[in-house]
PDB file of C-alpha atoms in Angstrom:
ATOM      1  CA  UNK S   1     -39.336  18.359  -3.193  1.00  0.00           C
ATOM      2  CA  UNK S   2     -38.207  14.991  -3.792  1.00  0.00           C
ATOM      3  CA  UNK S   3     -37.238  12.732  -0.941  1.00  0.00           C
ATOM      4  CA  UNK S   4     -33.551  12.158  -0.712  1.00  0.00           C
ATOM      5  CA  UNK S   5     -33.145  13.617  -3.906  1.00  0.00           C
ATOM      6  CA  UNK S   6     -29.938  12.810  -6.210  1.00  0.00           C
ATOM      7  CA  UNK S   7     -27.835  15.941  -6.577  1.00  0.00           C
ATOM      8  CA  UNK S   8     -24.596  15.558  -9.426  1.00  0.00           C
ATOM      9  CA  UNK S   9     -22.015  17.522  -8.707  1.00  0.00           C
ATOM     10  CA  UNK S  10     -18.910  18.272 -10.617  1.00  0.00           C
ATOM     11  CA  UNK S  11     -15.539  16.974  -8.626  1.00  0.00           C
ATOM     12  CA  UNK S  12     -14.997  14.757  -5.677  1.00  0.00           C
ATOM     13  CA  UNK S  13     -17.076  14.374  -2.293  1.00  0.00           C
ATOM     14  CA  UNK S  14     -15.615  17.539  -0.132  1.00  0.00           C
ATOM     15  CA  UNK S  15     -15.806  19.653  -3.045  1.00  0.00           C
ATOM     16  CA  UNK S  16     -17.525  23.087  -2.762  1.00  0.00           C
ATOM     17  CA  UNK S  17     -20.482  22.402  -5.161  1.00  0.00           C
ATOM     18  CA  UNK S  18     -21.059  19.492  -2.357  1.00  0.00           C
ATOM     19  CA  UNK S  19     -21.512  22.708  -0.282  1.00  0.00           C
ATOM     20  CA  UNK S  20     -23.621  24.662  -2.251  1.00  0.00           C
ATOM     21  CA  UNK S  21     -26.123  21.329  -2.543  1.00  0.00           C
ATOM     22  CA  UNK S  22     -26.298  21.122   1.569  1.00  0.00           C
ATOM     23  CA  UNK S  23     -27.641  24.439   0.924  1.00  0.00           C
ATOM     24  CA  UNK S  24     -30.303  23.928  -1.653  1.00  0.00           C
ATOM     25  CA  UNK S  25     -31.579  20.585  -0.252  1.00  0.00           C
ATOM     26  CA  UNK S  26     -29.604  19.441   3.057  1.00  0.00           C
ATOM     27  CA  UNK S  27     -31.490  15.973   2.720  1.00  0.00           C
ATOM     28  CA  UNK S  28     -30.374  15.040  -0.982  1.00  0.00           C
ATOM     29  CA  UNK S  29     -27.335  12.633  -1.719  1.00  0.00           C
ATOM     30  CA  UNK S  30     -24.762  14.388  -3.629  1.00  0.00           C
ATOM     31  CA  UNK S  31     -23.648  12.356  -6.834  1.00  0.00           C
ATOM     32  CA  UNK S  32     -19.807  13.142  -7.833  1.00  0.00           C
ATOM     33  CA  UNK S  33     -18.861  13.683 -12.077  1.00  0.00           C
ATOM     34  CA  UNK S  34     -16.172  14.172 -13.634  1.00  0.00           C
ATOM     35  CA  UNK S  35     -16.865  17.035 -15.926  1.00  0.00           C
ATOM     36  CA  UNK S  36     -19.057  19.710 -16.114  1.00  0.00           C
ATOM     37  CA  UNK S  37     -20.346  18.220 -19.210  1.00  0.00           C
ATOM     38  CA  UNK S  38     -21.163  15.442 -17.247  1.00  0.00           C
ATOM     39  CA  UNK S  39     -23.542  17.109 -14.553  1.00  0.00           C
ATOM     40  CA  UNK S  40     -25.728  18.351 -17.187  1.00  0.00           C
ATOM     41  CA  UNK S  41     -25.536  15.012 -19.337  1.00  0.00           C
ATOM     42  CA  UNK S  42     -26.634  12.963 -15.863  1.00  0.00           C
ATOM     43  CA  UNK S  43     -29.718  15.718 -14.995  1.00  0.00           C
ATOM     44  CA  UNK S  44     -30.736  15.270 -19.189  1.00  0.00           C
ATOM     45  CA  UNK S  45     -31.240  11.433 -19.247  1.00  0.00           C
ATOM     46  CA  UNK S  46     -32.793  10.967 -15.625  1.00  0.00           C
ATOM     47  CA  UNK S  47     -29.710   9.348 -13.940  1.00  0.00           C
ATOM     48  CA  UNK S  48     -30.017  12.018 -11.570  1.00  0.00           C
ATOM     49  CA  UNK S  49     -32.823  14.778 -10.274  1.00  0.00           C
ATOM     50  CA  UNK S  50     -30.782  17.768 -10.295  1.00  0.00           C
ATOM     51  CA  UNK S  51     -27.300  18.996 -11.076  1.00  0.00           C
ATOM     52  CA  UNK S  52     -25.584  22.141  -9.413  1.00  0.00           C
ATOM     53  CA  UNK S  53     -22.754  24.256 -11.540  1.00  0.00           C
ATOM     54  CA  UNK S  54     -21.003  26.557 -10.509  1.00  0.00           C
ATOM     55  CA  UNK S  55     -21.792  29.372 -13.001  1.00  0.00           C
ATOM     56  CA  UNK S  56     -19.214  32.660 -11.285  1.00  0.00           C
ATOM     57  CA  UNK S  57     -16.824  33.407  -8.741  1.00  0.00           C
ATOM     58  CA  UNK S  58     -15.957  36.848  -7.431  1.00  0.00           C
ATOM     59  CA  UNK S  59     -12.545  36.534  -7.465  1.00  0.00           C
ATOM     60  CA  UNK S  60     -11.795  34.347 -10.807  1.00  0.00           C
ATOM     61  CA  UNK S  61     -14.973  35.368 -12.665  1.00  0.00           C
ATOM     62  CA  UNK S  62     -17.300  33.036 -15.266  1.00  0.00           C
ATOM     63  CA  UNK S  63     -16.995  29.655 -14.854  1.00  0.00           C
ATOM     64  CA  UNK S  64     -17.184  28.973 -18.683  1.00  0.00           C
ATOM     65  CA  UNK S  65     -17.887  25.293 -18.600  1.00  0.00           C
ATOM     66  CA  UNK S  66     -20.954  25.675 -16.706  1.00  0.00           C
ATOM     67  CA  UNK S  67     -22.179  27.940 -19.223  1.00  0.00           C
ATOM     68  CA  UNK S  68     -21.028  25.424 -22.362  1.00  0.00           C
ATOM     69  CA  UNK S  69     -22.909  22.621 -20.433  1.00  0.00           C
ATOM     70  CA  UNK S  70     -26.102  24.657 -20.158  1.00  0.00           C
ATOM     71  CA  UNK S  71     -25.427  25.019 -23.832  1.00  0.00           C
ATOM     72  CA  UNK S  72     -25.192  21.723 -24.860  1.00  0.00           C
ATOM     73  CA  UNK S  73     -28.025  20.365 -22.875  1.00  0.00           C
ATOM     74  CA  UNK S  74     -30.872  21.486 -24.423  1.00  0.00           C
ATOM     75  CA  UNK S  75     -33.733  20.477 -22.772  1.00  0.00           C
ATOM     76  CA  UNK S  76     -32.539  21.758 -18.984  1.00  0.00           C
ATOM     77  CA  UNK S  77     -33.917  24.455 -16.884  1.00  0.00           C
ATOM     78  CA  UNK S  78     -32.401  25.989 -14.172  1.00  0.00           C
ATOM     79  CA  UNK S  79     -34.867  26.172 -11.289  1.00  0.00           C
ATOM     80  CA  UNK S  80     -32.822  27.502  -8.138  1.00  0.00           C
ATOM     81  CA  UNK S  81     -29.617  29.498  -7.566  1.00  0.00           C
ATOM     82  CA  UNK S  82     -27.712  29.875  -4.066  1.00  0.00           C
ATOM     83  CA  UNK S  83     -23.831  31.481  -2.911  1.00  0.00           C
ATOM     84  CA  UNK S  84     -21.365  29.390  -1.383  1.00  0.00           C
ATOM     85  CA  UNK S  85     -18.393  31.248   0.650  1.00  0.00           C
ATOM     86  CA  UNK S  86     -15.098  29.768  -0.646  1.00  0.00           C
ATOM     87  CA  UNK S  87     -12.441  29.569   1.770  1.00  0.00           C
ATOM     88  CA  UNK S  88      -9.218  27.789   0.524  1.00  0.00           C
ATOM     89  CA  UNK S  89      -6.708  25.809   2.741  1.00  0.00           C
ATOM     90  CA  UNK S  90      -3.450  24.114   1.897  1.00  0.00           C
ATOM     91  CA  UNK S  91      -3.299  20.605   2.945  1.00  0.00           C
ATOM     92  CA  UNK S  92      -1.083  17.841   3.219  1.00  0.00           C
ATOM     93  CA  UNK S  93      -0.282  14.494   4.769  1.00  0.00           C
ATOM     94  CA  UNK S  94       0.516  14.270   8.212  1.00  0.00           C
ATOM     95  CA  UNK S  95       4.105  15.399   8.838  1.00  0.00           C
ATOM     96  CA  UNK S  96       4.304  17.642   6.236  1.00  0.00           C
ATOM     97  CA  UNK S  97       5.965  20.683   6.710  1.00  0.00           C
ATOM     98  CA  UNK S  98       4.915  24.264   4.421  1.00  0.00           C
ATOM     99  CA  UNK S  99       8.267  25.467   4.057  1.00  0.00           C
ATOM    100  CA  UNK S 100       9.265  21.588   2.446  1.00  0.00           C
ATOM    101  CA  UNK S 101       6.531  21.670  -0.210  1.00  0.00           C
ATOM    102  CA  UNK S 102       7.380  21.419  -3.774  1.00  0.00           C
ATOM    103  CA  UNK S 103       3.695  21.387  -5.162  1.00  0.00           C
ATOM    104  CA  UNK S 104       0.557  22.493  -4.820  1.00  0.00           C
ATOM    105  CA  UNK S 105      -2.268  20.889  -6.725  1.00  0.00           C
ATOM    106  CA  UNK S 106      -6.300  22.441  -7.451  1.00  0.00           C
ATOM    107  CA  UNK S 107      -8.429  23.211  -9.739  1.00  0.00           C
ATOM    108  CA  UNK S 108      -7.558  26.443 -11.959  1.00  0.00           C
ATOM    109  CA  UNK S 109     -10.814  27.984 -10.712  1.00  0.00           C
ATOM    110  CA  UNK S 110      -9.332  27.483  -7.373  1.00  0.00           C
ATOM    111  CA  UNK S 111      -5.847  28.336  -7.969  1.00  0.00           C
ATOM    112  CA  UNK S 112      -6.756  32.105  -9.752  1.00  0.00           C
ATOM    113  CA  UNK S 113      -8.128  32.437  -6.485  1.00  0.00           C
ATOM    114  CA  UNK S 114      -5.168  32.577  -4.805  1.00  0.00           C
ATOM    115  CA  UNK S 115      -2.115  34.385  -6.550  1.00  0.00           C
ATOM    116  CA  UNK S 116      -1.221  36.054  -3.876  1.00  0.00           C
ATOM    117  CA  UNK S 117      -0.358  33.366  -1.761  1.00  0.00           C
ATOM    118  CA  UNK S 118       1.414  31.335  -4.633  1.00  0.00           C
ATOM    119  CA  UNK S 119       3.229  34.645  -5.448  1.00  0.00           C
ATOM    120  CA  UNK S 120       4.320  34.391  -1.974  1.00  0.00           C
ATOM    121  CA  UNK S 121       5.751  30.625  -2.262  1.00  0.00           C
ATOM    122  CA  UNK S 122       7.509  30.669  -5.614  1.00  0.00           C
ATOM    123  CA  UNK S 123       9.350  27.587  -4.371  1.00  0.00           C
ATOM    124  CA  UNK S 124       6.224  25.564  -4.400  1.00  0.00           C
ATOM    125  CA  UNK S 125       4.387  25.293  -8.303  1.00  0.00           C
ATOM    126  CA  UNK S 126       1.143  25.084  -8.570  1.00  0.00           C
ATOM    127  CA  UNK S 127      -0.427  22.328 -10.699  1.00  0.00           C
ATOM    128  CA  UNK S 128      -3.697  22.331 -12.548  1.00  0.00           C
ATOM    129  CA  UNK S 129      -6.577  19.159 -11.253  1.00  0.00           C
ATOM    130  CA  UNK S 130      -9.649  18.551 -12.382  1.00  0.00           C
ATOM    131  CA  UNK S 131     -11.095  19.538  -9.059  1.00  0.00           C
ATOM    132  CA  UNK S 132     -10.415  21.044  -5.304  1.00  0.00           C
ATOM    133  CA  UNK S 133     -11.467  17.691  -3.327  1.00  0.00           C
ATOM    134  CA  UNK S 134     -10.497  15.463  -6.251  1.00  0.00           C
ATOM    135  CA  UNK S 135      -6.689  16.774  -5.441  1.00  0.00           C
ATOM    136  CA  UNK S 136      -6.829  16.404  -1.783  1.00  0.00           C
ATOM    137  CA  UNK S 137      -7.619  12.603  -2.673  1.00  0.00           C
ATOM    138  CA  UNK S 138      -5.095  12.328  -5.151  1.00  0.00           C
ATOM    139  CA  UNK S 139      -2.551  13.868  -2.842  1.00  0.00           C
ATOM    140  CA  UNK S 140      -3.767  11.703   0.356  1.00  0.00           C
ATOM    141  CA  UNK S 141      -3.502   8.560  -1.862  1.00  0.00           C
ATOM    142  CA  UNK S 142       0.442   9.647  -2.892  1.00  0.00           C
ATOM    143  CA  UNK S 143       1.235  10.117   0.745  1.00  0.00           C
ATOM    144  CA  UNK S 144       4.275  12.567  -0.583  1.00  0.00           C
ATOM    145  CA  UNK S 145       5.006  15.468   2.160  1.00  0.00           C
ATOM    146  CA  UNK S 146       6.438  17.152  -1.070  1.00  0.00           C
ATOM    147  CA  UNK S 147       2.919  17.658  -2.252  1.00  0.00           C
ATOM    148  CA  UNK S 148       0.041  19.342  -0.987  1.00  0.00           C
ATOM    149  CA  UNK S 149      -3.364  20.335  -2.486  1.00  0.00           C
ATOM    150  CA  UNK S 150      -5.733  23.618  -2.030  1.00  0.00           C
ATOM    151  CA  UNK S 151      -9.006  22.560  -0.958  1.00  0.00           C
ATOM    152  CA  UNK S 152     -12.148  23.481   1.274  1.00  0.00           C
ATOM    153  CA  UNK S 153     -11.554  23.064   4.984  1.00  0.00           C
ATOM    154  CA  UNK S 154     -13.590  19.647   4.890  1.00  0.00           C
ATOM    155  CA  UNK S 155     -11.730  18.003   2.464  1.00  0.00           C
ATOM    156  CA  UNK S 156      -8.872  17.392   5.167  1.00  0.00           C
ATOM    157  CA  UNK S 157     -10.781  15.654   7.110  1.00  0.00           C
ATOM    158  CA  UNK S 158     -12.685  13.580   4.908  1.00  0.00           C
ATOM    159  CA  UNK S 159      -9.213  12.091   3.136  1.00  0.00           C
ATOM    160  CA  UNK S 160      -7.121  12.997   6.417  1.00  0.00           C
ATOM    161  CA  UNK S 161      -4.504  15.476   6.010  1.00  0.00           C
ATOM    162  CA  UNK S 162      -2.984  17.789   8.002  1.00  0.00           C
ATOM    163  CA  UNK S 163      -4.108  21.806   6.967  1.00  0.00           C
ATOM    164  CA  UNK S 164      -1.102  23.727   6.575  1.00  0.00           C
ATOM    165  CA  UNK S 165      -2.609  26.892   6.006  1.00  0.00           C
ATOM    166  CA  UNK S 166      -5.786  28.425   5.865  1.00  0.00           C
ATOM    167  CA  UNK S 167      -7.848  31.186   4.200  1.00  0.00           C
ATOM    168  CA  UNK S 168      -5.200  31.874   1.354  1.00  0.00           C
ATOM    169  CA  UNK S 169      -8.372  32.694  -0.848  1.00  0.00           C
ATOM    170  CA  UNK S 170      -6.824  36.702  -2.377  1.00  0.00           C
ATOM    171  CA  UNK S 171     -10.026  38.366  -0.656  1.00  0.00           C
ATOM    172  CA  UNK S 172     -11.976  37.400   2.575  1.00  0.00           C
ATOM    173  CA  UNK S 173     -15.444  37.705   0.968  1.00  0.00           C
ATOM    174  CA  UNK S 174     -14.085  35.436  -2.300  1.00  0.00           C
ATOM    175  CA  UNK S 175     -17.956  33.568  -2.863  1.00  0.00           C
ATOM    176  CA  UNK S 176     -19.409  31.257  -5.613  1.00  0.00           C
ATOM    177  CA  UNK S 177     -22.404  31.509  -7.488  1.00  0.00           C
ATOM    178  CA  UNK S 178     -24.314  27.915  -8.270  1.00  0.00           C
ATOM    179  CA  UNK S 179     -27.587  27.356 -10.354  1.00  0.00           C
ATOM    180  CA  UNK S 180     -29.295  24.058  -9.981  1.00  0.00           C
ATOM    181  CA  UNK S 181     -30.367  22.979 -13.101  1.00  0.00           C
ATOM    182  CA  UNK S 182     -33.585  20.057 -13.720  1.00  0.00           C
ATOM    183  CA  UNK S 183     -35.645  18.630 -16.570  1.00  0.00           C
ATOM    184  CA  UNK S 184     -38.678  20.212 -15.537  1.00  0.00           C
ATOM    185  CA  UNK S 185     -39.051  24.109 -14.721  1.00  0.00           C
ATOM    186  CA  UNK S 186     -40.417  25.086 -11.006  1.00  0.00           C
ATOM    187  CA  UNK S 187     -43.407  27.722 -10.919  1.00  0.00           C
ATOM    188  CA  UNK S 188     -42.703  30.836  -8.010  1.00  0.00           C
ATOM    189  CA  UNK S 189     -44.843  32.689  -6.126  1.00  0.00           C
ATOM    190  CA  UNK S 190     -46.250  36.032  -7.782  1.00  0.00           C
ATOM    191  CA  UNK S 191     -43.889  39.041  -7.365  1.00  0.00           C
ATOM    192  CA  UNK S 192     -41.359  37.079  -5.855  1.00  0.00           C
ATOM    193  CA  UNK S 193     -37.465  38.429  -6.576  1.00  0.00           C
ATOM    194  CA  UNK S 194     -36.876  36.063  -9.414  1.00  0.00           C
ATOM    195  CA  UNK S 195     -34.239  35.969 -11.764  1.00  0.00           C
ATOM    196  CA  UNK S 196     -34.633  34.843 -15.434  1.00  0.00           C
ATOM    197  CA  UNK S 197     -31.998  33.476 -17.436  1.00  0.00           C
ATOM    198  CA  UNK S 198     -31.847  33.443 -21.630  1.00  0.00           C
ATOM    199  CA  UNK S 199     -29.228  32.219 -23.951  1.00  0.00           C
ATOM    200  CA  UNK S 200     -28.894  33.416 -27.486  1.00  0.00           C
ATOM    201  CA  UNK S 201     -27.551  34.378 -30.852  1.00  0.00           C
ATOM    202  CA  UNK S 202     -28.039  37.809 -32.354  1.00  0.00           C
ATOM    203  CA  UNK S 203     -26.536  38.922 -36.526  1.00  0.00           C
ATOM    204  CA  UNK S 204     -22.915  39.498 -36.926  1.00  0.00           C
ATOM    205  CA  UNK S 205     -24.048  43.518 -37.785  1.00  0.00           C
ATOM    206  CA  UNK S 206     -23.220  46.432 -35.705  1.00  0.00           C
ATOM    207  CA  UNK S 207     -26.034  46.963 -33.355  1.00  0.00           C
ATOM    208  CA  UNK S 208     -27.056  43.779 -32.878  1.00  0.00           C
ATOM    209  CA  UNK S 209     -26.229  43.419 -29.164  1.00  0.00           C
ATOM    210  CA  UNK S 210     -27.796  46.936 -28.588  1.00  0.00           C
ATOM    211  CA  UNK S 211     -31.198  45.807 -30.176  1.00  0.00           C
ATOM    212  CA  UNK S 212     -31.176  43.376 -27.675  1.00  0.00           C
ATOM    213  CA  UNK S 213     -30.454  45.785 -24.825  1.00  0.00           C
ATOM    214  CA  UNK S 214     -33.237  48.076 -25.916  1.00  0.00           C
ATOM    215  CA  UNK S 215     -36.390  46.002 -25.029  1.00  0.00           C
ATOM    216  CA  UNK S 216     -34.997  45.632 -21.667  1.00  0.00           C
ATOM    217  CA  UNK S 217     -34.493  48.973 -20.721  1.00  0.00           C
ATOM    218  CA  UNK S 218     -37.855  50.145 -21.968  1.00  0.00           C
ATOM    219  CA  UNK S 219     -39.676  47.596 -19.533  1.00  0.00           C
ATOM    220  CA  UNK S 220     -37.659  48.385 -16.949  1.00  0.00           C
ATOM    221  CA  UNK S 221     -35.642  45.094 -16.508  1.00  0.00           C
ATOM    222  CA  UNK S 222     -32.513  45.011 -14.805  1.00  0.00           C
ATOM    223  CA  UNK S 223     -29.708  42.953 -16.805  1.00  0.00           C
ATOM    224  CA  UNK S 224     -27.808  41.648 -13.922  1.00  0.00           C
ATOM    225  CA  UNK S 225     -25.069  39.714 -16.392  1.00  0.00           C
ATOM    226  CA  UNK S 226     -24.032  39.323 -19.783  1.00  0.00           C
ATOM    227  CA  UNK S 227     -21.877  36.658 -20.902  1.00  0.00           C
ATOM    228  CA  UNK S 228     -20.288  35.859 -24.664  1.00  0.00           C
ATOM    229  CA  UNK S 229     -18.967  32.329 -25.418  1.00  0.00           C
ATOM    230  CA  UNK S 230     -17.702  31.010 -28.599  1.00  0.00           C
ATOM    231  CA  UNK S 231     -21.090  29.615 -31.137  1.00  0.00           C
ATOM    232  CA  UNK S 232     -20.564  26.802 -33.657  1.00  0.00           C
ATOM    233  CA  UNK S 233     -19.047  29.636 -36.412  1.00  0.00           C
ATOM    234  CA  UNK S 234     -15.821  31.193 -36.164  1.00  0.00           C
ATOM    235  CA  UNK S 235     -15.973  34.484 -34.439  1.00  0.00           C
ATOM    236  CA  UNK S 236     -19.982  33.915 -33.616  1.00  0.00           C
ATOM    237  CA  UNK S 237     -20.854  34.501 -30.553  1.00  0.00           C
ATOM    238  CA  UNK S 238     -24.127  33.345 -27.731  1.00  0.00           C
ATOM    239  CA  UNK S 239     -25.365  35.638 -24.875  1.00  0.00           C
ATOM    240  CA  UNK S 240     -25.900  34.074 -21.558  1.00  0.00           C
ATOM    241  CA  UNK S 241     -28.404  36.780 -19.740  1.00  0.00           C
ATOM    242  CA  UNK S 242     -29.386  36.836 -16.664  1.00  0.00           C
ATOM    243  CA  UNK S 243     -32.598  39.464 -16.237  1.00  0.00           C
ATOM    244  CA  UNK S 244     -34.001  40.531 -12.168  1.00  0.00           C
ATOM    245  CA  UNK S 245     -37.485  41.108 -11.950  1.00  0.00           C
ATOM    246  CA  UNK S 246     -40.582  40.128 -10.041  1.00  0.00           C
ATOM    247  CA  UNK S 247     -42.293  36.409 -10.118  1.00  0.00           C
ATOM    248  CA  UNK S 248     -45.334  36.948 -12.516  1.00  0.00           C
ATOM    249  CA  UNK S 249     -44.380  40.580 -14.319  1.00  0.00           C
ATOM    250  CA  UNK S 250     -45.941  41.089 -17.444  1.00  0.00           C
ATOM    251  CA  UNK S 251     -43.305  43.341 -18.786  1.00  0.00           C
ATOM    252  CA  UNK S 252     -41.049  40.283 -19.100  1.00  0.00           C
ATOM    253  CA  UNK S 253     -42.808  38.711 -20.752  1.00  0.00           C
ATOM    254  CA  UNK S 254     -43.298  41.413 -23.318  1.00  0.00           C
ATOM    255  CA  UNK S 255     -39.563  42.452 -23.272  1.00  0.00           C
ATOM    256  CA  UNK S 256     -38.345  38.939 -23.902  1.00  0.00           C
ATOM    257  CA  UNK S 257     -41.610  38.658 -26.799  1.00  0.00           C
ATOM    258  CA  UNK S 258     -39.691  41.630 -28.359  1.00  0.00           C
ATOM    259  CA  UNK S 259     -36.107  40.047 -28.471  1.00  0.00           C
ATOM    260  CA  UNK S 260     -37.463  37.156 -30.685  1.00  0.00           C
ATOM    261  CA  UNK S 261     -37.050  40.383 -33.757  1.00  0.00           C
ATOM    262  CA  UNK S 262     -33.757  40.818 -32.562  1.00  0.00           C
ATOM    263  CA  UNK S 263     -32.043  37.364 -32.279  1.00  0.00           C
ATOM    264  CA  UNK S 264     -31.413  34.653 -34.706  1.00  0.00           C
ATOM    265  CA  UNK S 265     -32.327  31.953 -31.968  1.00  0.00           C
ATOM    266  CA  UNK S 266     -33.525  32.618 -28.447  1.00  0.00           C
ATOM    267  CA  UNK S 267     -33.638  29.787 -25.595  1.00  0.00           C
ATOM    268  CA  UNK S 268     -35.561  30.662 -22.016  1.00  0.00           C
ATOM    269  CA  UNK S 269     -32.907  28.744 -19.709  1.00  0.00           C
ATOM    270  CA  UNK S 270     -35.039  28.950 -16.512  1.00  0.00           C
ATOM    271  CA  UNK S 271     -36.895  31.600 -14.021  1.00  0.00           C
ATOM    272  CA  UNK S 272     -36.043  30.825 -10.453  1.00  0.00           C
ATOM    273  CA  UNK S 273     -36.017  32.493  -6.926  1.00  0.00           C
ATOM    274  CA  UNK S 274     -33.562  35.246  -6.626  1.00  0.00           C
ATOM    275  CA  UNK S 275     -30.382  34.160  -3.771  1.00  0.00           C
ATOM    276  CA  UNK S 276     -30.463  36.473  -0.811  1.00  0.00           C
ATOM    277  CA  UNK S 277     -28.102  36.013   2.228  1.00  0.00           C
ATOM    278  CA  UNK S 278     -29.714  34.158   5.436  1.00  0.00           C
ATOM    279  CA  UNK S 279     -32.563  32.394   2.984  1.00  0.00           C
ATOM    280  CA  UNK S 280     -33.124  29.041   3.365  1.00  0.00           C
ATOM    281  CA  UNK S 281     -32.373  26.802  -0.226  1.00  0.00           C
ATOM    282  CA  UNK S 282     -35.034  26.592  -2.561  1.00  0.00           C
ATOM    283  CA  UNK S 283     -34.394  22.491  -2.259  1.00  0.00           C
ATOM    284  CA  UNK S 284     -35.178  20.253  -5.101  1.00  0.00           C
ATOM    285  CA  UNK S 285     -38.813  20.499  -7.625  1.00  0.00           C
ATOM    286  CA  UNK S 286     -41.000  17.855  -7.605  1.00  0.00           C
TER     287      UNK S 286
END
């Protein structure tokens, strides 16, 4: 682990990837981005040592942009994954009053998280951001009562506003999944719970996806996620995978030897430690 590590993060200080990078390396200084895009572009030229996306929520699903930066960054591996609970709050300057709100600002991630509550308020509209604590800022800054933003529980604090509600996330166990991504891959211990993540392109012919599927189920892999974004044709498609297995098993290695017949291009994203609740972050490869 590096010491005091740089960590980018997409959104403002108080967001929850801030969160989720206390938890892989509590010592590290998170680094703030705009985009996605960004994260992965900062990890890619050195700027930074790691980057954290959030790559799934339970509630809202695939975080797609994660998956389009892993993409487009070519020569990152994802080394570490952890789970951040996501608890949402409404908050607002001092003096505010819920029933006198007109809008409520977040990111979209943030705000399919809680429909029920802005079902429940169809006086107040909700407004897209480019990120949770990135709102709270921009609504702190505006100092309008009329306006409130939905952010973690920190974020008040940190640009001082007063919470007007709390835990209007539309289930109580609403989590995040997070991979930290690197330039350089990180080696586990043998038959550790790892996790193994591939991206790529199969032919446009019936089958195709199946072929892929086969391999896996003869070795006895678990496929613990499958996920199709758009490729650079119209109506092609890339597979994000996500394979469980132990550290060190052989029969990964020959299922994933096998899928090179099956796909027109094949990319090994990263193997890393498999997230279990109550274990301590992985923290940051040398």
């Amino acid at each position: 682990m590096t010491a005091h590590a740089r960590i980018a993060f997409q959104g403002e200080l108080g967001a929850f990837s801030e969160e989720a990078i206390r938890d892989l390396d509590p010592e590290a200084t998170p680094v703030p981005c705009r985009e996605f895009i960004d994260v992965a572009q900062a990890v890619e030229s050195g700027e930074v040592d790691a980057g954290v996306l959030p790559i799934e929520n339970t509630l809202a699903g695939s975080v797609v942009g994660s998956y389009d930066a892993l993409t487009a960054c070519a020569s990152l591996h994802v080394v570490a994954e952890t789970v951040v609970e996501i608890h949402h709050c409404v908050m607002a300057p001092r003096g505010a009053a819920l029933d006198a709100l007109a809008t409520v600002e977040s990111h979209p991630v943030a705000l399919a998280q809680c429909t029920r509550w802005l079902r429940a308020h169809p006086s107040i509209v909700a407004r897209a951001a480019y990120d949770t604590a990135g709102a709270a800022r921009d609504v702190s800054s505006r100092s309008d009562p009329r306006a409130a933003a939905i952010a973690a529980r920190g974020a008040a604090a940190r640009y001082d506003l007063e919470l007007l509600a709390a835990n209007i996330e539309d289930r109580a166990d609403n989590q995040t999944r997070f991979l930290l991504v690197a330039r350089d891959p990180r080696a586990l211990e043998t038959a550790a719970p790892a996790r193994t993540a591939l991206l790529l392109t199969t032919p446009n012919v019936p089958g195709a996806l199946l072929r892929v599927l086969e391999p896996l189920a003869a070795h006895g892999i678990n496929m613990s996620k499958l996920e199709s974004r758009p490729a650079d044709e119209p109506w092609h498609y890339r597979f994000f995978l996500e394979l469980d297995h132990a550290a060190g098993d052989a029969s990964l290695g020959d299922a994933i030897a096998q899928l090179g017949g099956a796909t027109e291009s094949m990319r090994v994203l990263g193997t890393y430690a498999r997230w279990t609740s109550g274990r301590a972050g992985p923290g940051v490869p040398d």
